[in-house]
mmCIF file of C-alpha atoms and ligand atoms in Angstrom:
data_model
loop_
_atom_site.group_PDB
_atom_site.id
_atom_site.type_symbol
_atom_site.label_atom_id
_atom_site.label_comp_id
_atom_site.label_asym_id
_atom_site.label_seq_id
_atom_site.Cartn_x
_atom_site.Cartn_y
_atom_site.Cartn_z
ATOM 1 C CA UNK A 1 6.641 115.565 174.148
ATOM 2 C CA UNK A 2 9.960 113.791 173.086
ATOM 3 C CA UNK A 3 11.304 111.690 175.791
ATOM 4 C CA UNK A 4 14.949 112.259 176.378
ATOM 5 C CA UNK A 5 17.661 109.684 176.409
ATOM 6 C CA UNK A 6 18.901 107.651 179.296
ATOM 7 C CA UNK A 7 22.391 107.091 179.153
ATOM 8 C CA UNK A 8 23.445 103.625 180.448
ATOM 9 C CA UNK A 9 26.710 103.252 179.259
ATOM 10 C CA UNK A 10 28.889 104.522 181.979
ATOM 11 C CA UNK A 11 31.458 101.763 181.541
ATOM 12 C CA UNK A 12 32.318 103.163 178.256
ATOM 13 C CA UNK A 13 32.517 106.484 179.603
ATOM 14 C CA UNK A 14 30.928 108.610 182.306
ATOM 15 C CA UNK A 15 29.036 111.878 181.930
ATOM 16 C CA UNK A 16 31.853 114.776 182.685
ATOM 17 C CA UNK A 17 31.293 116.203 185.950
ATOM 18 C CA UNK A 18 30.002 119.990 186.247
ATOM 19 C CA UNK A 19 33.228 120.085 188.877
ATOM 20 C CA UNK A 20 35.452 118.442 186.561
ATOM 21 C CA UNK A 21 34.350 120.805 183.325
ATOM 22 C CA UNK A 22 34.886 123.647 185.645
ATOM 23 C CA UNK A 23 38.391 122.809 186.468
ATOM 24 C CA UNK A 24 39.277 121.902 183.177
ATOM 25 C CA UNK A 25 38.281 125.223 181.748
ATOM 26 C CA UNK A 26 40.106 127.353 184.776
ATOM 27 C CA UNK A 27 43.346 125.199 183.426
ATOM 28 C CA UNK A 28 42.351 126.247 179.772
ATOM 29 C CA UNK A 29 42.574 129.713 180.645
ATOM 30 C CA UNK A 30 45.800 129.781 182.279
ATOM 31 C CA UNK A 31 49.113 130.787 180.274
ATOM 32 C CA UNK A 32 51.876 129.275 181.934
ATOM 33 C CA UNK A 33 53.659 125.953 180.681
ATOM 34 C CA UNK A 34 54.013 124.164 184.143
ATOM 35 C CA UNK A 35 57.571 123.861 183.442
ATOM 36 C CA UNK A 36 58.712 127.631 183.933
ATOM 37 C CA UNK A 37 59.603 128.980 186.883
ATOM 38 C CA UNK A 38 57.365 132.229 186.591
ATOM 39 C CA UNK A 39 54.519 133.065 188.423
ATOM 40 C CA UNK A 40 52.298 131.669 185.609
ATOM 41 C CA UNK A 41 54.177 128.473 185.173
ATOM 42 C CA UNK A 42 53.746 128.235 188.996
ATOM 43 C CA UNK A 43 50.227 129.052 189.137
ATOM 44 C CA UNK A 44 49.346 126.167 186.706
ATOM 45 C CA UNK A 45 51.829 123.763 188.514
ATOM 46 C CA UNK A 46 49.953 124.362 191.379
ATOM 47 C CA UNK A 47 46.943 122.899 189.609
ATOM 48 C CA UNK A 48 48.536 119.721 188.539
ATOM 49 C CA UNK A 49 50.274 119.237 192.287
ATOM 50 C CA UNK A 50 46.498 119.576 193.329
ATOM 51 C CA UNK A 51 44.919 117.324 191.376
ATOM 52 C CA UNK A 52 48.173 114.660 191.975
ATOM 53 C CA UNK A 53 46.832 114.910 195.647
ATOM 54 C CA UNK A 54 43.500 114.074 194.695
ATOM 55 C CA UNK A 55 44.355 111.355 192.793
ATOM 56 C CA UNK A 56 46.377 109.695 195.318
ATOM 57 C CA UNK A 57 43.721 109.864 197.517
ATOM 58 C CA UNK A 58 41.447 108.275 195.301
ATOM 59 C CA UNK A 59 44.015 105.320 195.140
ATOM 60 C CA UNK A 60 45.321 105.303 198.862
ATOM 61 C CA UNK A 61 48.681 106.244 197.663
ATOM 62 C CA UNK A 62 51.148 109.003 197.781
ATOM 63 C CA UNK A 63 51.006 112.011 195.572
ATOM 64 C CA UNK A 64 54.830 111.900 194.504
ATOM 65 C CA UNK A 65 53.879 107.952 193.230
ATOM 66 C CA UNK A 66 51.313 109.426 190.772
ATOM 67 C CA UNK A 67 52.617 109.921 187.384
ATOM 68 C CA UNK A 68 50.016 111.198 184.669
ATOM 69 C CA UNK A 69 49.363 109.913 181.291
ATOM 70 C CA UNK A 70 47.092 110.433 178.510
ATOM 71 C CA UNK A 71 44.718 107.252 179.709
ATOM 72 C CA UNK A 72 44.910 104.301 181.199
ATOM 73 C CA UNK A 73 45.946 102.381 177.685
ATOM 74 C CA UNK A 74 49.442 104.630 177.808
ATOM 75 C CA UNK A 75 49.739 103.786 181.605
ATOM 76 C CA UNK A 76 49.371 99.900 180.615
ATOM 77 C CA UNK A 77 51.893 100.614 177.436
ATOM 78 C CA UNK A 78 54.464 101.985 179.986
ATOM 79 C CA UNK A 79 54.049 99.776 182.667
ATOM 80 C CA UNK A 80 54.032 96.471 180.899
ATOM 81 C CA UNK A 81 57.332 95.928 179.851
ATOM 82 C CA UNK A 82 60.355 93.922 180.668
ATOM 83 C CA UNK A 83 62.801 96.901 181.224
ATOM 84 C CA UNK A 84 62.623 98.428 184.864
ATOM 85 C CA UNK A 85 64.542 100.233 187.185
ATOM 86 C CA UNK A 86 65.389 99.792 190.714
ATOM 87 C CA UNK A 87 66.519 103.339 191.286
ATOM 88 C CA UNK A 88 69.278 103.427 188.643
ATOM 89 C CA UNK A 89 69.831 99.705 188.680
ATOM 90 C CA UNK A 90 67.911 97.893 185.682
ATOM 91 C CA UNK A 91 65.620 94.958 186.608
ATOM 92 C CA UNK A 92 64.565 92.636 184.245
ATOM 93 C CA UNK A 93 61.153 91.347 184.085
ATOM 94 C CA UNK A 94 61.015 87.734 182.104
ATOM 95 C CA UNK A 95 57.378 87.148 181.753
ATOM 96 C CA UNK A 96 53.841 88.774 182.047
ATOM 97 C CA UNK A 97 50.893 86.433 183.382
ATOM 98 C CA UNK A 98 47.383 87.999 182.672
ATOM 99 C CA UNK A 99 44.166 87.103 183.405
ATOM 100 C CA UNK A 100 41.753 85.663 180.187
ATOM 101 C CA UNK A 101 39.532 88.815 180.910
ATOM 102 C CA UNK A 102 41.497 91.409 181.167
ATOM 103 C CA UNK A 103 40.739 94.953 178.566
ATOM 104 C CA UNK A 104 42.641 94.846 175.629
ATOM 105 C CA UNK A 105 44.774 97.537 177.037
ATOM 106 C CA UNK A 106 46.573 95.052 179.292
ATOM 107 C CA UNK A 107 45.726 92.131 176.772
ATOM 108 C CA UNK A 108 48.238 93.562 174.266
ATOM 109 C CA UNK A 109 50.844 93.176 176.705
ATOM 110 C CA UNK A 110 52.339 96.559 176.189
ATOM 111 C CA UNK A 111 56.382 96.218 175.324
ATOM 112 C CA UNK A 112 56.593 92.390 176.077
ATOM 113 C CA UNK A 113 56.834 90.119 173.058
ATOM 114 C CA UNK A 114 53.957 87.787 172.357
ATOM 115 C CA UNK A 115 55.806 84.393 173.392
ATOM 116 C CA UNK A 116 56.585 86.145 176.869
ATOM 117 C CA UNK A 117 52.669 86.692 177.858
ATOM 118 C CA UNK A 118 50.883 83.772 179.472
ATOM 119 C CA UNK A 119 47.465 83.950 180.130
ATOM 120 C CA UNK A 120 45.635 82.818 183.056
ATOM 121 C CA UNK A 121 41.946 80.866 182.769
ATOM 122 C CA UNK A 122 39.421 82.359 184.716
ATOM 123 C CA UNK A 123 36.416 79.871 186.612
ATOM 124 C CA UNK A 124 33.089 79.852 185.287
ATOM 125 C CA UNK A 125 32.159 82.284 188.164
ATOM 126 C CA UNK A 126 34.020 85.139 186.440
ATOM 127 C CA UNK A 127 37.332 85.366 188.748
ATOM 128 C CA UNK A 128 40.897 84.588 187.822
ATOM 129 C CA UNK A 129 41.722 80.828 188.692
ATOM 130 C CA UNK A 130 44.407 81.107 191.621
ATOM 131 C CA UNK A 131 45.491 77.579 191.287
ATOM 132 C CA UNK A 132 46.383 77.813 187.879
ATOM 133 C CA UNK A 133 47.885 80.970 188.253
ATOM 134 C CA UNK A 134 49.900 79.607 191.274
ATOM 135 C CA UNK A 135 51.237 76.757 189.095
ATOM 136 C CA UNK A 136 52.069 79.297 186.431
ATOM 137 C CA UNK A 137 54.021 81.059 188.846
ATOM 138 C CA UNK A 138 55.987 78.113 190.324
ATOM 139 C CA UNK A 139 56.816 77.236 186.762
ATOM 140 C CA UNK A 140 58.384 80.438 186.008
ATOM 141 C CA UNK A 141 61.823 80.122 184.830
ATOM 142 C CA UNK A 142 63.679 82.924 187.366
ATOM 143 C CA UNK A 143 66.733 83.066 184.770
ATOM 144 C CA UNK A 144 64.440 85.342 182.664
ATOM 145 C CA UNK A 145 63.682 87.539 185.158
ATOM 146 C CA UNK A 146 61.022 88.395 187.587
ATOM 147 C CA UNK A 147 57.670 87.358 186.872
ATOM 148 C CA UNK A 148 54.941 90.134 186.587
ATOM 149 C CA UNK A 149 51.238 89.575 186.857
ATOM 150 C CA UNK A 150 48.239 91.865 185.714
ATOM 151 C CA UNK A 151 45.059 91.446 186.715
ATOM 152 C CA UNK A 152 41.932 93.996 186.948
ATOM 153 C CA UNK A 153 40.100 94.691 190.028
ATOM 154 C CA UNK A 154 36.635 94.976 188.261
ATOM 155 C CA UNK A 155 36.003 93.538 184.853
ATOM 156 C CA UNK A 156 34.497 96.171 182.355
ATOM 157 C CA UNK A 157 31.968 93.734 180.866
ATOM 158 C CA UNK A 158 30.680 91.934 183.735
ATOM 159 C CA UNK A 159 31.626 94.189 186.801
ATOM 160 C CA UNK A 160 32.948 91.036 188.490
ATOM 161 C CA UNK A 161 35.430 91.986 191.390
ATOM 162 C CA UNK A 162 38.762 89.893 191.052
ATOM 163 C CA UNK A 163 40.374 88.433 194.217
ATOM 164 C CA UNK A 164 43.499 91.118 194.136
ATOM 165 C CA UNK A 165 44.370 90.361 198.147
ATOM 166 C CA UNK A 166 44.555 86.481 197.298
ATOM 167 C CA UNK A 167 46.449 87.188 194.029
ATOM 168 C CA UNK A 168 48.835 89.471 195.626
ATOM 169 C CA UNK A 169 49.986 86.827 198.016
ATOM 170 C CA UNK A 170 50.827 84.363 195.006
ATOM 171 C CA UNK A 171 52.829 87.128 193.502
ATOM 172 C CA UNK A 172 54.585 88.353 196.526
ATOM 173 C CA UNK A 173 55.592 84.585 197.136
ATOM 174 C CA UNK A 174 57.403 84.368 194.453
ATOM 175 C CA UNK A 175 58.609 88.151 194.457
ATOM 176 C CA UNK A 176 56.951 89.116 191.153
ATOM 177 C CA UNK A 177 55.623 92.304 190.464
ATOM 178 C CA UNK A 178 51.591 93.185 190.792
ATOM 179 C CA UNK A 179 50.166 95.471 188.482
ATOM 180 C CA UNK A 180 46.247 95.921 188.986
ATOM 181 C CA UNK A 181 43.748 97.906 186.142
ATOM 182 C CA UNK A 182 41.408 99.476 188.675
ATOM 183 C CA UNK A 183 40.037 101.585 185.770
ATOM 184 C CA UNK A 184 36.238 100.221 186.238
ATOM 185 C CA UNK A 185 36.527 100.084 190.019
ATOM 186 C CA UNK A 186 38.042 103.567 190.964
ATOM 187 C CA UNK A 187 34.784 105.418 192.099
ATOM 188 C CA UNK A 188 32.836 102.067 192.954
ATOM 189 C CA UNK A 189 35.055 100.886 195.419
ATOM 190 C CA UNK A 190 37.192 102.263 197.941
ATOM 191 C CA UNK A 191 40.682 101.737 196.388
ATOM 192 C CA UNK A 192 44.011 101.364 198.271
ATOM 193 C CA UNK A 193 47.091 100.440 196.657
ATOM 194 C CA UNK A 194 48.597 99.090 199.793
ATOM 195 C CA UNK A 195 45.564 96.822 201.041
ATOM 196 C CA UNK A 196 45.359 95.533 197.237
ATOM 197 C CA UNK A 197 48.904 94.321 197.757
ATOM 198 C CA UNK A 198 49.686 95.979 193.990
ATOM 199 C CA UNK A 199 52.874 97.376 193.145
ATOM 200 C CA UNK A 200 51.171 99.336 190.516
ATOM 201 C CA UNK A 201 47.248 100.710 189.910
ATOM 202 C CA UNK A 202 45.937 102.018 186.824
ATOM 203 C CA UNK A 203 43.325 104.550 186.628
ATOM 204 C CA UNK A 204 41.590 106.380 184.125
ATOM 205 C CA UNK A 205 39.808 110.097 184.188
ATOM 206 C CA UNK A 206 36.977 109.561 181.871
ATOM 207 C CA UNK A 207 35.826 106.473 183.814
ATOM 208 C CA UNK A 208 34.706 108.671 187.126
ATOM 209 C CA UNK A 209 33.525 111.766 185.396
ATOM 210 C CA UNK A 210 36.769 113.612 184.369
ATOM 211 C CA UNK A 211 37.442 114.457 180.831
ATOM 212 C CA UNK A 212 38.593 111.656 178.322
ATOM 213 C CA UNK A 213 42.499 111.523 177.630
ATOM 214 C CA UNK A 214 43.541 111.290 180.819
ATOM 215 C CA UNK A 215 44.725 108.747 183.274
ATOM 216 C CA UNK A 216 47.624 107.844 185.742
ATOM 217 C CA UNK A 217 50.078 105.056 186.594
ATOM 218 C CA UNK A 218 50.006 104.961 190.382
ATOM 219 C CA UNK A 219 53.031 103.364 191.966
ATOM 220 C CA UNK A 220 53.476 101.737 195.453
ATOM 221 C CA UNK A 221 56.994 103.677 196.226
ATOM 222 C CA UNK A 222 59.261 105.832 193.939
ATOM 223 C CA UNK A 223 62.079 103.395 193.709
ATOM 224 C CA UNK A 224 60.953 100.562 191.454
ATOM 225 C CA UNK A 225 59.585 102.101 188.339
ATOM 226 C CA UNK A 226 59.148 100.925 184.710
ATOM 227 C CA UNK A 227 61.751 102.465 181.704
ATOM 228 C CA UNK A 228 60.072 105.450 180.396
ATOM 229 C CA UNK A 229 57.685 104.992 177.169
ATOM 230 C CA UNK A 230 58.028 108.462 176.415
ATOM 231 C CA UNK A 231 61.193 110.142 176.488
ATOM 232 C CA UNK A 232 62.263 113.960 175.831
ATOM 233 C CA UNK A 233 61.960 116.756 178.285
ATOM 234 C CA UNK A 234 61.815 115.004 181.727
ATOM 235 C CA UNK A 235 58.554 116.181 182.783
ATOM 236 C CA UNK A 236 56.660 113.869 185.499
ATOM 237 C CA UNK A 237 60.297 113.117 186.841
ATOM 238 C CA UNK A 238 61.528 111.769 183.546
ATOM 239 C CA UNK A 239 58.813 109.107 183.703
ATOM 240 C CA UNK A 240 56.812 110.747 181.161
ATOM 241 C CA UNK A 241 58.135 113.578 179.043
ATOM 242 C CA UNK A 242 55.865 116.072 177.263
ATOM 243 C CA UNK A 243 54.146 119.266 178.316
ATOM 244 C CA UNK A 244 51.529 118.185 180.691
ATOM 245 C CA UNK A 245 48.162 118.456 179.475
ATOM 246 C CA UNK A 246 46.811 120.757 182.650
ATOM 247 C CA UNK A 247 42.902 120.691 181.381
ATOM 248 C CA UNK A 248 42.721 117.094 181.429
ATOM 249 C CA UNK A 249 44.721 116.812 184.829
ATOM 250 C CA UNK A 250 42.773 119.278 186.825
ATOM 251 C CA UNK A 251 39.466 117.855 185.567
ATOM 252 C CA UNK A 252 40.739 114.503 186.598
ATOM 253 C CA UNK A 253 41.842 115.690 190.031
ATOM 254 C CA UNK A 254 38.303 117.584 190.559
ATOM 255 C CA UNK A 255 36.693 113.859 189.401
ATOM 256 C CA UNK A 256 38.762 111.958 191.761
ATOM 257 C CA UNK A 257 37.963 114.261 194.717
ATOM 258 C CA UNK A 258 34.275 113.744 193.892
ATOM 259 C CA UNK A 259 34.802 110.369 193.664
ATOM 260 C CA UNK A 260 36.399 110.122 197.217
ATOM 261 C CA UNK A 261 33.465 112.287 198.786
ATOM 262 C CA UNK A 262 30.555 110.006 200.202
ATOM 263 C CA UNK A 263 31.559 107.042 198.224
ATOM 264 C CA UNK A 264 30.105 104.582 200.606
ATOM 265 C CA UNK A 265 26.683 106.362 200.616
ATOM 266 C CA UNK A 266 26.839 106.405 196.113
ATOM 267 C CA UNK A 267 27.908 102.971 196.249
ATOM 268 C CA UNK A 268 25.023 101.669 198.130
ATOM 269 C CA UNK A 269 22.306 103.987 196.123
ATOM 270 C CA UNK A 270 24.055 102.816 192.757
ATOM 271 C CA UNK A 271 23.685 99.287 193.996
ATOM 272 C CA UNK A 272 20.271 99.712 195.159
ATOM 273 C CA UNK A 273 19.286 101.033 191.434
ATOM 274 C CA UNK A 274 20.845 98.343 189.904
ATOM 275 C CA UNK A 275 19.433 95.849 192.229
ATOM 276 C CA UNK A 276 15.738 97.143 191.665
ATOM 277 C CA UNK A 277 16.124 97.346 187.829
ATOM 278 C CA UNK A 278 17.729 93.443 187.722
ATOM 279 C CA UNK A 279 14.406 92.257 189.838
ATOM 280 C CA UNK A 280 12.221 94.516 187.295
ATOM 281 C CA UNK A 281 14.191 92.512 184.485
ATOM 282 C CA UNK A 282 13.511 89.389 186.195
ATOM 283 C CA UNK A 283 10.015 89.613 187.200
ATOM 284 C CA UNK A 284 9.406 90.323 183.177
ATOM 285 C CA UNK A 285 11.915 87.843 181.632
ATOM 286 C CA UNK A 286 12.555 84.975 184.149
ATOM 287 C CA UNK A 287 15.034 83.432 181.692
ATOM 288 C CA UNK A 288 17.128 86.354 181.617
ATOM 289 C CA UNK A 289 20.639 85.479 182.609
ATOM 290 C CA UNK A 290 22.385 88.175 184.443
ATOM 291 C CA UNK A 291 26.299 87.290 184.566
ATOM 292 C CA UNK A 292 27.966 87.194 187.917
ATOM 293 C CA UNK A 293 24.682 87.862 189.947
ATOM 294 C CA UNK A 294 25.832 85.343 192.326
ATOM 295 C CA UNK A 295 29.386 86.925 193.240
ATOM 296 C CA UNK A 296 30.759 90.202 194.145
ATOM 297 C CA UNK A 297 30.424 92.631 191.529
ATOM 298 C CA UNK A 298 30.626 96.611 191.267
ATOM 299 C CA UNK A 299 27.023 97.875 192.128
ATOM 300 C CA UNK A 300 26.804 99.850 188.813
ATOM 301 C CA UNK A 301 26.871 96.927 186.281
ATOM 302 C CA UNK A 302 24.476 94.600 185.231
ATOM 303 C CA UNK A 303 25.627 92.352 182.000
ATOM 304 C CA UNK A 304 22.760 89.932 180.788
ATOM 305 C CA UNK A 305 21.881 87.561 178.041
ATOM 306 C CA UNK A 306 18.187 87.098 177.044
ATOM 307 C CA UNK A 307 18.076 83.926 175.054
ATOM 308 C CA UNK A 308 16.793 84.468 171.838
ATOM 309 C CA UNK A 309 18.138 87.827 171.352
ATOM 310 C CA UNK A 310 21.093 88.632 169.722
ATOM 311 C CA UNK A 311 23.434 91.517 171.335
ATOM 312 C CA UNK A 312 23.255 93.738 168.049
ATOM 313 C CA UNK A 313 19.620 93.211 167.765
ATOM 314 C CA UNK A 314 19.059 94.181 171.346
ATOM 315 C CA UNK A 315 21.337 96.952 171.558
ATOM 316 C CA UNK A 316 19.955 98.723 168.475
ATOM 317 C CA UNK A 317 16.283 97.765 170.186
ATOM 318 C CA UNK A 318 17.412 99.667 173.021
ATOM 319 C CA UNK A 319 18.483 102.587 171.293
ATOM 320 C CA UNK A 320 15.511 102.848 169.175
ATOM 321 C CA UNK A 321 13.534 103.159 172.637
ATOM 322 C CA UNK A 322 16.095 105.792 173.778
ATOM 323 C CA UNK A 323 18.245 104.024 176.035
ATOM 324 C CA UNK A 324 22.320 103.966 175.076
ATOM 325 C CA UNK A 325 23.618 100.461 176.497
ATOM 326 C CA UNK A 326 26.527 98.296 175.417
ATOM 327 C CA UNK A 327 26.719 95.362 173.794
ATOM 328 C CA UNK A 328 29.418 92.802 175.443
ATOM 329 C CA UNK A 329 32.270 93.358 173.237
ATOM 330 C CA UNK A 330 32.305 96.198 171.197
ATOM 331 C CA UNK A 331 35.502 97.025 169.448
ATOM 332 C CA UNK A 332 36.716 100.330 168.608
ATOM 333 C CA UNK A 333 35.130 100.337 165.041
ATOM 334 C CA UNK A 334 31.941 99.794 166.581
ATOM 335 C CA UNK A 335 31.265 96.655 165.498
ATOM 336 C CA UNK A 336 30.196 93.988 167.886
ATOM 337 C CA UNK A 337 31.873 91.190 168.294
ATOM 338 C CA UNK A 338 31.707 87.906 170.656
ATOM 339 C CA UNK A 339 32.522 88.442 174.270
ATOM 340 C CA UNK A 340 35.652 86.890 174.989
ATOM 341 C CA UNK A 341 34.971 87.696 178.477
ATOM 342 C CA UNK A 342 32.101 85.553 178.244
ATOM 343 C CA UNK A 343 33.760 82.594 176.472
ATOM 344 C CA UNK A 344 36.689 82.580 179.061
ATOM 345 C CA UNK A 345 33.710 82.215 181.623
ATOM 346 C CA UNK A 346 32.739 78.982 179.606
ATOM 347 C CA UNK A 347 29.165 80.475 178.466
ATOM 348 C CA UNK A 348 27.687 79.780 175.147
ATOM 349 C CA UNK A 349 28.828 83.434 173.838
ATOM 350 C CA UNK A 350 26.452 82.882 170.411
ATOM 351 C CA UNK A 351 24.032 85.282 171.645
ATOM 352 C CA UNK A 352 26.164 87.864 173.270
ATOM 353 C CA UNK A 353 25.150 89.666 175.903
ATOM 354 C CA UNK A 354 24.180 93.637 176.491
ATOM 355 C CA UNK A 355 25.781 95.774 179.100
ATOM 356 C CA UNK A 356 23.573 98.304 181.131
ATOM 357 C CA UNK A 357 25.845 100.364 183.184
ATOM 358 C CA UNK A 358 25.114 103.303 185.550
ATOM 359 C CA UNK A 359 26.397 105.811 187.525
ATOM 360 C CA UNK A 360 25.499 108.324 190.568
ATOM 361 C CA UNK A 361 23.367 110.621 188.415
ATOM 362 C CA UNK A 362 21.358 108.009 187.183
ATOM 363 C CA UNK A 363 17.687 108.677 188.425
ATOM 364 C CA UNK A 364 14.929 106.357 189.636
ATOM 365 C CA UNK A 365 12.673 107.669 186.753
ATOM 366 C CA UNK A 366 15.460 106.202 184.330
ATOM 367 C CA UNK A 367 15.498 103.012 185.932
ATOM 368 C CA UNK A 368 11.794 102.738 185.643
ATOM 369 C CA UNK A 369 11.762 103.384 182.101
ATOM 370 C CA UNK A 370 14.770 101.235 181.208
ATOM 371 C CA UNK A 371 12.678 98.297 183.061
ATOM 372 C CA UNK A 372 9.682 99.014 180.757
ATOM 373 C CA UNK A 373 12.001 98.959 177.729
ATOM 374 C CA UNK A 374 13.351 95.780 178.665
ATOM 375 C CA UNK A 375 10.202 93.995 179.466
ATOM 376 C CA UNK A 376 8.673 95.420 175.762
ATOM 377 C CA UNK A 377 11.919 93.834 174.251
ATOM 378 C CA UNK A 378 11.776 90.884 175.807
ATOM 379 C CA UNK A 379 7.932 90.508 174.931
ATOM 380 C CA UNK A 380 8.256 91.286 171.381
ATOM 381 C CA UNK A 381 11.256 88.490 171.358
ATOM 382 C CA UNK A 382 8.290 86.026 172.687
ATOM 383 C CA UNK A 383 6.134 86.938 169.957
ATOM 384 C CA UNK A 384 8.347 86.540 167.213
ATOM 385 C CA UNK A 385 9.543 83.374 168.732
ATOM 386 C CA UNK A 386 12.792 84.595 167.704
ATOM 387 C CA UNK A 387 15.378 81.647 168.662
ATOM 388 C CA UNK A 388 17.804 81.981 166.209
HETATM 389 N N1 PLP B 1 41.164 99.335 181.328
HETATM 390 C C1 PLP B 1 39.448 99.220 181.250
HETATM 391 C C2 PLP B 1 38.997 98.186 182.350
HETATM 392 C C3 PLP B 1 38.941 99.801 180.479
HETATM 393 O O1 PLP B 1 37.437 99.854 180.744
HETATM 394 C C4 PLP B 1 39.330 100.851 179.993
HETATM 395 C C5 PLP B 1 38.212 101.501 178.952
HETATM 396 O O2 PLP B 1 37.340 100.915 178.577
HETATM 397 C C6 PLP B 1 40.540 100.991 179.640
HETATM 398 C C7 PLP B 1 41.508 99.848 180.419
HETATM 399 C C8 PLP B 1 41.097 102.021 178.813
HETATM 400 O O3 PLP B 1 41.327 103.257 179.369
HETATM 401 P P1 PLP B 1 41.408 104.456 178.768
HETATM 402 O O4 PLP B 1 40.487 104.606 177.617
HETATM 403 O O5 PLP B 1 41.703 105.754 179.727
HETATM 404 O O6 PLP B 1 42.787 104.279 177.609
#
C-alpha cells in the first residue's frame, strides 16, 4: 500500500481547518454586500464583525482596532510608511529600523525609501542585538520625524522568539512606534498587543489554518494609524477600501477562534512532538546542528543543518520519501537560496538548512516516519561520503 504523504511545512502554510472551511463556504453562499444596509448586507456584515472579534481575541486587542487586509504582506506594506495620522493630524516617521532577520514582507520596507531603512544586527543566538538597536535609536535624527521599529515575534525559518518587551522598552524610551510581525507566533504563543508593548501587530490567516489571502493589521488604539494604502469606497473605516472578502475574513475568524481555544495544551503537545523528533534526529546523526535549540523557539519548528547535505538535495530526498518540508530560504520562484537568517546569525550558510514545521494535527506516527526518513538520509550521506 502506498504510504500517505506527510506535511511538515506548516510555517509556509497550515492546512485549512475544517471549521475555517465551513465558515468560508457559508460566507460564499451569502449574497449581500457588507456595506449594504438591507437584510442581506447586514447578515454578511455580522459575519465580518464576528470574525473581527475573534481576530481581536487572538491578539489581545480591541475589535475596533482590527483592520482586515489581503494578508500579512499587504498589512506590512500599509503600516511601513513615513505617512501617519494622529486622528486628523499628520505625523511623520523619519526612519524605519528593522532586524536583519525579518521576512521579505518587512525587509522590503513598505513605502519607506531604501535610504530611510536601517538594518539592526542579530546576535549569533538569533535574537536582535538590543545594544545595537539602542545605539541606532540614540543616533536617530528627530528632525526627520519619529523612529519606527519593526521586529518579528517569531522567525519563520528558525522559530526563534525575539525579546519584544525589551525592544518595546527601547522604542518607547525615544517615543518611537513598534510594529511586530506576529505571523508565525499567532496560534503558537499567547499574543497580547498590550503585553508586547507594540503599537501594531501583523497577522495572517493561512498560517493559523484559515484560507490564504486574508490577514489583518491590528492597532493598539484607533487614533494613531498609517495613511491608507488602498483608497476608494472607504470600507474598513476608510483604512482599507474595496469590498471586503467575507469568505477569507470569516475563515480567518474561525481559525483565530480555534487558535485561541486550548492554546496552552496545544503548545505543550506540539512542542513535545517536535522535541521527540529532534531527540531521534540527534540519536541518528549526532553531528546534526539544530539552530536555536538552546534558546526560546516556537514549539513547532525545527531548523537544522546536516553537514555534508545540501539543502536542495535534502529537500528532494525528503520529498521523494513522502515528507514535505522546506529548505532554509525558498524564494517565490521556488528556487532555493542561501538563508539570510543563518548568515545574519554568523553561521556558514554553505550547506544551507532544512526546516521541519509541524502543527496540531501532526501525529505521533508521522513524527516516527519522519525520524526514520531522516535517519536513512543521514546514513546515505555518510555512505556517499558527500562532503561537498
Ligand atoms: N511574515 C512572516 C514572518 C511570514 O512567515 C509570512 C509568510 O510567509 C509573511 C509575513 C507574509 O504573509 P502573507 O502570506 O499573509 O502575506
